[in-house]
CSV table of C-alpha atoms and ligand atoms in Angstrom, one decimal:
chain,number,residue,atom,x,y,z
A,1,MET,CA,0.0,0.0,0.0
A,2,LEU,CA,2.7,2.5,1.0
A,3,GLU,CA,6.3,2.3,0.0
A,4,VAL,CA,8.8,5.0,1.1
A,5,GLU,CA,12.3,4.7,-0.3
A,6,GLY,CA,15.3,7.0,0.5
A,7,LEU,CA,13.0,9.9,1.5
A,8,THR,CA,15.1,13.0,2.2
A,9,LYS,CA,14.3,16.6,3.1
A,10,GLN,CA,17.0,19.2,3.2
A,11,PHE,CA,16.5,22.8,4.3
A,12,SER,CA,18.8,25.7,3.7
A,13,SER,CA,20.3,27.2,6.8
A,14,GLY,CA,23.0,29.5,8.1
A,15,ILE,CA,24.2,32.8,6.7
A,16,MET,CA,23.0,33.4,3.2
A,17,LYS,CA,21.3,30.0,3.5
A,18,LYS,CA,24.4,28.3,2.1
A,19,ARG,CA,24.3,25.2,4.4
A,20,ASN,CA,22.0,22.3,3.7
A,21,VAL,CA,20.4,20.7,6.8
A,22,SER,CA,18.8,17.3,6.6
A,23,ALA,CA,15.5,17.1,8.6
A,24,VAL,CA,14.8,13.7,7.1
A,25,ASP,CA,17.7,11.6,5.8
A,26,CYS,CA,17.2,8.6,3.5
A,27,VAL,CA,14.2,7.1,5.3
A,28,SER,CA,12.7,3.8,3.9
A,29,PHE,CA,9.8,1.7,5.1
A,30,HIS,CA,6.8,-0.2,3.7
A,31,ILE,CA,3.3,-0.6,5.1
A,32,LYS,CA,0.9,-3.3,3.9
A,33,LYS,CA,-2.8,-2.6,3.3
A,34,GLY,CA,-4.8,-2.6,6.5
A,35,LYS,CA,-1.7,-2.5,8.7
A,36,THR,CA,-0.2,0.1,11.0
A,37,LEU,CA,3.4,1.3,11.2
A,38,GLY,CA,4.2,3.2,14.3
A,39,LEU,CA,6.9,5.9,13.9
A,40,VAL,CA,8.5,6.8,17.2
A,41,GLY,CA,11.2,9.1,18.4
A,42,GLU,CA,11.8,12.2,20.5
A,43,SER,CA,10.1,15.5,19.5
A,44,GLY,CA,12.0,17.3,16.7
A,45,CYS,CA,13.5,14.1,15.2
A,46,GLY,CA,11.6,14.5,11.9
A,47,LYS,CA,8.6,12.3,12.4
A,48,THR,CA,6.0,14.9,11.5
A,49,THR,CA,8.1,16.0,8.5
A,50,ILE,CA,7.9,12.5,7.2
A,51,GLY,CA,4.1,12.6,7.3
A,52,ARG,CA,4.0,15.9,5.5
A,53,LEU,CA,6.5,14.7,2.9
A,54,ILE,CA,4.4,11.6,2.1
A,55,LEU,CA,1.4,13.8,1.4
A,56,ARG,CA,3.6,16.4,-0.3
A,57,LEU,CA,2.4,19.1,2.1
A,58,VAL,CA,6.2,19.7,2.1
A,59,GLU,CA,8.1,18.8,-1.1
A,60,PRO,CA,10.9,16.2,-0.6
A,61,THR,CA,14.4,16.8,-1.7
A,62,SER,CA,14.7,13.3,-3.0
A,63,GLY,CA,13.4,9.7,-2.6
A,64,LYS,CA,10.4,7.8,-3.6
A,65,VAL,CA,6.8,7.5,-2.2
A,66,VAL,CA,4.6,4.9,-3.9
A,67,PHE,CA,1.0,4.8,-2.7
A,68,ASP,CA,-1.1,1.9,-4.0
A,69,GLY,CA,1.2,1.6,-7.0
A,70,ILE,CA,1.2,5.3,-7.8
A,71,ASP,CA,4.5,7.2,-7.7
A,72,LEU,CA,3.3,10.3,-5.7
A,73,LEU,CA,6.4,12.4,-6.2
A,74,SER,CA,6.0,12.3,-10.0
A,75,LEU,CA,2.4,13.6,-10.0
A,76,LYS,CA,1.5,17.1,-11.1
A,77,ARG,CA,-0.4,19.2,-8.5
A,78,SER,CA,-3.7,18.6,-10.4
A,79,GLU,CA,-3.2,14.8,-10.4
A,80,LEU,CA,-2.2,14.9,-6.7
A,81,ARG,CA,-5.4,16.8,-5.8
A,82,LYS,CA,-7.5,13.9,-7.3
A,83,ILE,CA,-5.8,11.3,-5.2
A,84,ARG,CA,-5.6,13.4,-2.0
A,85,PRO,CA,-9.0,12.3,-0.6
A,86,ARG,CA,-7.6,8.8,-0.3
A,87,MET,CA,-4.7,10.0,1.9
A,88,GLN,CA,-5.7,11.9,5.0
A,89,MET,CA,-3.8,13.3,8.0
A,90,ILE,CA,-5.0,13.7,11.6
A,91,PHE,CA,-3.2,16.2,13.7
A,92,GLN,CA,-2.5,16.5,17.4
A,93,ASP,CA,-4.8,19.3,18.2
A,94,PRO,CA,-8.4,18.7,17.0
A,95,ASP,CA,-9.3,22.3,17.7
A,96,SER,CA,-6.9,23.5,15.1
A,97,SER,CA,-8.4,21.1,12.5
A,98,LEU,CA,-12.0,22.4,12.9
A,99,ASN,CA,-13.4,25.8,11.9
A,100,PRO,CA,-14.7,27.3,15.2
A,101,ARG,CA,-17.4,29.2,13.3
A,102,LEU,CA,-18.9,26.0,11.8
A,103,LYS,CA,-21.4,23.8,13.5
A,104,ILE,CA,-20.3,20.2,13.7
A,105,GLY,CA,-22.8,19.0,11.1
A,106,THR,CA,-21.7,21.7,8.6
A,107,SER,CA,-18.1,20.8,9.3
A,108,ILE,CA,-18.7,17.1,8.5
A,109,ALA,CA,-20.7,18.1,5.4
A,110,GLU,CA,-17.8,20.2,4.0
A,111,PRO,CA,-15.7,17.3,2.6
A,112,LEU,CA,-18.8,15.7,1.2
A,113,ARG,CA,-19.7,18.9,-0.6
A,114,LEU,CA,-16.2,19.7,-1.8
A,115,HIS,CA,-15.5,16.3,-3.2
A,116,GLY,CA,-19.0,15.5,-4.3
A,117,THR,CA,-18.8,11.9,-2.9
A,118,VAL,CA,-22.5,11.9,-1.8
A,119,PRO,CA,-25.5,13.5,-3.7
A,120,LYS,CA,-26.9,16.6,-2.0
A,121,ASP,CA,-30.2,15.0,-1.0
A,122,GLU,CA,-28.4,12.2,0.7
A,123,ARG,CA,-25.9,14.3,2.7
A,124,ALA,CA,-27.9,14.8,5.8
A,125,GLN,CA,-28.4,11.0,6.2
A,126,LYS,CA,-24.6,10.5,5.5
A,127,ILE,CA,-23.7,13.0,8.2
A,128,MET,CA,-25.8,11.1,10.7
A,129,GLU,CA,-24.2,7.8,9.7
A,130,LEU,CA,-20.7,9.3,10.1
A,131,VAL,CA,-21.7,10.8,13.5
A,132,GLU,CA,-22.9,7.4,14.7
A,133,THR,CA,-19.8,5.6,13.3
A,134,VAL,CA,-17.5,7.8,15.4
A,135,GLY,CA,-19.6,7.5,18.5
A,136,LEU,CA,-21.1,10.9,18.7
A,137,ASN,CA,-24.8,11.7,19.3
A,138,PRO,CA,-27.2,13.2,16.7
A,139,GLU,CA,-27.6,16.4,18.8
A,140,HIS,CA,-23.8,17.1,18.4
A,141,VAL,CA,-24.3,18.2,14.8
A,142,ASN,CA,-25.9,21.4,16.0
A,143,ARG,CA,-23.1,22.3,18.4
A,144,TYR,CA,-19.9,24.3,17.8
A,145,PRO,CA,-16.4,22.8,18.5
A,146,TYR,CA,-16.0,25.0,21.7
A,147,GLN,CA,-19.1,23.2,23.1
A,148,LEU,CA,-17.5,19.8,22.7
A,149,SER,CA,-14.6,18.2,24.6
A,150,GLY,CA,-11.2,17.5,23.0
A,151,GLY,CA,-12.0,13.8,22.6
A,152,GLN,CA,-15.4,14.6,21.0
A,153,ASN,CA,-13.7,17.1,18.6
A,154,GLN,CA,-11.2,14.4,17.6
A,155,ARG,CA,-14.2,12.2,16.8
A,156,VAL,CA,-15.5,15.0,14.6
A,157,VAL,CA,-12.1,15.1,12.8
A,158,LEU,CA,-12.3,11.4,12.2
A,159,ALA,CA,-15.9,11.7,10.8
A,160,ARG,CA,-14.7,14.4,8.4
A,161,ILE,CA,-11.9,12.1,7.3
A,162,LEU,CA,-14.2,9.1,6.9
A,163,ALA,CA,-16.4,11.2,4.7
A,164,LEU,CA,-13.7,10.9,2.1
A,165,ASN,CA,-13.3,7.1,2.2
A,166,PRO,CA,-9.5,7.3,2.7
A,167,ASP,CA,-7.2,4.3,2.3
A,168,LEU,CA,-4.2,5.8,4.1
A,169,ILE,CA,-4.4,7.8,7.3
A,170,ILE,CA,-1.4,9.5,8.8
A,171,ALA,CA,-2.1,10.1,12.4
A,172,ASP,CA,0.4,12.6,14.0
A,173,GLU,CA,0.2,12.3,17.8
A,174,PRO,CA,-3.6,12.1,17.5
A,175,THR,CA,-4.2,11.6,21.2
A,176,SER,CA,-1.3,13.4,22.9
A,177,SER,CA,-3.4,16.5,23.7
A,178,LEU,CA,-6.2,14.4,25.4
A,179,ASP,CA,-6.6,13.0,28.9
A,180,VAL,CA,-5.4,9.5,29.4
A,181,SER,CA,-8.9,8.0,29.7
A,182,VAL,CA,-10.0,9.8,26.5
A,183,GLN,CA,-6.8,8.8,24.7
A,184,ALA,CA,-7.8,5.1,25.2
A,185,GLN,CA,-11.3,5.7,23.8
A,186,ILE,CA,-9.9,7.4,20.6
A,187,LEU,CA,-7.3,4.7,20.1
A,188,ASN,CA,-9.9,2.0,20.4
A,189,LEU,CA,-12.1,3.9,18.0
A,190,MET,CA,-9.3,4.2,15.5
A,191,ARG,CA,-8.6,0.4,15.8
A,192,ASP,CA,-12.3,-0.4,15.3
A,193,LEU,CA,-12.4,1.9,12.2
A,194,GLN,CA,-9.3,0.2,10.8
A,195,LYS,CA,-10.9,-3.2,11.2
A,196,LYS,CA,-14.2,-2.0,9.6
A,197,PHE,CA,-12.7,0.0,6.7
A,198,ASN,CA,-9.3,-1.7,6.2
A,199,HIS,CA,-7.5,1.6,6.6
A,200,THR,CA,-3.7,1.7,6.5
A,201,TYR,CA,-2.2,3.8,9.3
A,202,LEU,CA,1.1,5.6,9.7
A,203,PHE,CA,0.9,6.3,13.4
A,204,ILE,CA,3.3,8.9,14.6
A,205,SER,CA,4.0,9.3,18.3
A,206,HIS,CA,6.6,9.8,21.0
A,207,ASP,CA,4.7,7.5,23.3
A,208,LEU,CA,6.0,4.0,23.0
A,209,GLU,CA,3.1,2.5,25.0
A,210,VAL,CA,0.6,4.0,22.6
A,211,VAL,CA,2.6,2.9,19.5
A,212,LYS,CA,2.9,-0.7,20.9
A,213,ILE,CA,-0.9,-0.9,21.2
A,214,MET,CA,-1.6,0.4,17.8
A,215,SER,CA,1.1,-0.9,15.5
A,216,ASP,CA,2.0,-4.1,13.6
A,217,GLN,CA,5.4,-2.7,12.8
A,218,ILE,CA,7.6,0.0,14.5
A,219,ALA,CA,10.1,2.4,13.0
A,220,VAL,CA,12.4,4.1,15.5
A,221,MET,CA,13.7,7.5,14.4
A,222,TYR,CA,16.7,9.5,15.7
A,223,LEU,CA,17.7,12.9,14.3
A,224,GLY,CA,16.2,12.4,10.9
A,225,LYS,CA,17.2,8.7,10.4
A,226,LEU,CA,15.5,5.4,11.1
A,227,VAL,CA,17.7,3.4,13.4
A,228,GLU,CA,15.5,0.3,13.9
A,229,VAL,CA,12.5,-1.1,12.0
A,230,GLY,CA,10.7,-4.3,12.5
A,231,GLU,CA,7.6,-6.2,13.6
A,232,THR,CA,6.3,-4.7,16.9
A,233,THR,CA,6.9,-7.9,18.9
A,234,ASP,CA,10.5,-8.2,17.6
A,235,VAL,CA,11.4,-4.6,18.4
A,236,TYR,CA,9.8,-4.7,21.8
A,237,ASN,CA,11.1,-8.1,22.8
A,238,ASN,CA,14.5,-7.9,21.1
A,239,ALA,CA,15.5,-4.3,20.6
A,240,LYS,CA,19.0,-4.2,19.1
A,241,HIS,CA,19.8,-0.5,18.7
A,242,PRO,CA,21.1,1.2,21.9
A,243,TYR,CA,18.7,4.1,21.3
A,244,THR,CA,15.6,1.8,21.1
A,245,GLN,CA,16.9,0.0,24.2
A,246,ALA,CA,17.1,3.3,26.0
A,247,LEU,CA,13.6,4.4,24.9
A,248,LEU,CA,12.2,1.1,26.0
A,249,SER,CA,13.8,1.2,29.4
A,250,SER,CA,13.9,4.9,30.0
A,251,ARG,CA,14.0,4.4,33.8
A,252,ARG,CA,17.1,2.2,33.6
A,253,ILE,CA,19.2,3.6,30.7
A,254,LEU,CA,19.5,7.3,31.1
A,255,LEU,CA,20.8,9.0,27.9
A,256,LYS,CA,23.4,11.8,28.4
A,257,GLY,CA,22.8,15.2,26.9
A,258,GLU,CA,20.2,16.6,24.7
A,259,THR,CA,19.4,15.5,21.1
A,260,PRO,CA,21.4,17.8,18.8
A,261,GLY,CA,19.4,19.8,16.3
A,262,PRO,CA,19.5,19.0,12.5
A,263,ALA,CA,22.0,21.8,12.0
A,264,ASP,CA,24.5,20.0,14.3
A,265,ILE,CA,24.4,16.4,13.2
A,266,PRO,CA,27.3,14.6,14.7
A,267,THR,CA,29.8,12.7,12.4
A,268,GLY,CA,29.6,9.0,12.0
A,269,CYS,CA,26.7,7.5,13.9
A,270,ARG,CA,24.6,10.5,14.8
A,271,PHE,CA,23.7,8.9,18.1
A,272,HIS,CA,27.3,8.5,19.3
A,273,PRO,CA,27.6,11.5,21.6
A,274,ARG,CA,24.8,10.0,23.7
A,275,CYS,CA,25.3,6.3,23.2
A,276,PRO,CA,26.3,4.2,26.2
A,277,GLN,CA,27.8,1.5,24.0
A,278,LYS,CA,29.8,3.6,21.5
A,279,GLN,CA,33.0,2.2,19.9
A,280,ASP,CA,35.9,4.1,18.4
A,281,LYS,CA,34.6,3.9,14.9
A,282,CYS,CA,31.2,5.2,15.8
A,283,ALA,CA,32.3,8.8,15.6
A,284,ILE,CA,33.8,8.3,12.2
A,285,GLU,CA,31.7,5.8,10.3
A,286,GLU,CA,28.0,6.0,9.8
A,287,PRO,CA,26.3,2.6,10.2
A,288,GLU,CA,24.2,1.2,7.4
A,289,PRO,CA,20.9,-0.7,8.2
A,290,VAL,CA,21.5,-4.5,8.5
A,291,GLU,CA,18.7,-7.1,8.5
A,292,VAL,CA,19.2,-8.9,11.8
A,293,GLU,CA,16.2,-11.2,11.4
A,294,LYS,CA,13.4,-11.3,8.8
A,295,GLY,CA,12.1,-7.8,8.4
A,296,HIS,CA,14.0,-6.4,11.4
A,297,TYR,CA,16.6,-3.8,10.4
A,298,VAL,CA,19.1,-2.1,12.7
A,299,ALA,CA,21.6,0.7,11.9
A,300,CYS,CA,24.4,0.2,14.4
A,301,HIS,CA,28.0,-1.0,14.3
A,302,LEU,CA,27.3,-3.5,17.1
A,303,VAL,CA,25.0,-5.7,15.0
B,401,SF4,FE1,26.1,3.4,19.6
B,401,SF4,FE2,28.0,3.0,17.8
B,401,SF4,FE3,25.7,1.7,17.6
B,401,SF4,FE4,25.8,4.3,17.1
B,401,SF4,S1,26.8,2.7,15.9
B,401,SF4,S2,24.3,3.2,18.3
B,401,SF4,S3,27.3,5.0,18.6
B,401,SF4,S4,27.2,1.5,19.2
């Protein structure tokens, strides 16, 4: 369903913008139809940028993105617009995704109207179906976003997305602004919707527990690069990369220092200044990903 190969985004930086800074560096992964890949890493590591690059909300510098056999980066803007409804993104803050001046019913009607997916005389019925599918009540359609809770508004966002019959949903920290109990409800809803509609998810989060619940595969990202990718059980039970090991045991392995910014990427392995297991060559040579078991890739000199 989604194949990402060597995806890279460089920004110009510094005086006269003469320096190229890689926010995303040669990232590759595949997601099968109806499955979820969880993308994890600390904030600022480039996770959100990957979501935006796939949808071409930001133009990649290089690489390949193939969605359902279509090479997205070769499409003209007009061709991309036609395919866009099939690929949707959910953002962290539902309030910023909804127009505060529109009632919920009007907000859900908007994608139906813009994309003409449902005839005008059937729209009211479709809105009610969508409202029910995401677990809202019929009376919510006459309210405004400020009259609903964060969790209810995230349900409205999901209803708007479902109105477009998407195949791929990129969920960028969709529950991190919600209370823990509400988070669980939204995650359960997303899993139920996936079962029902066979959605493919790219689930972006800094929260490993959330990613573990949601994902079939996990990709761990550090400073613009993937350092470990594999089936969720393999990565959680047999993490090979020192960064993944540290994330999974954050109370036992404390990482020294802060993550450097993309403008100060260390030489060799970019994790070496913080790595508790670094070797002499780690500061000089960048490790390439190695397949340590079927479908489990690790970029570290130790493997
Ligand atoms: Fe640590 Fe070296 Fe592996 Fe990087 S390559 S994670 S510095 S051991």
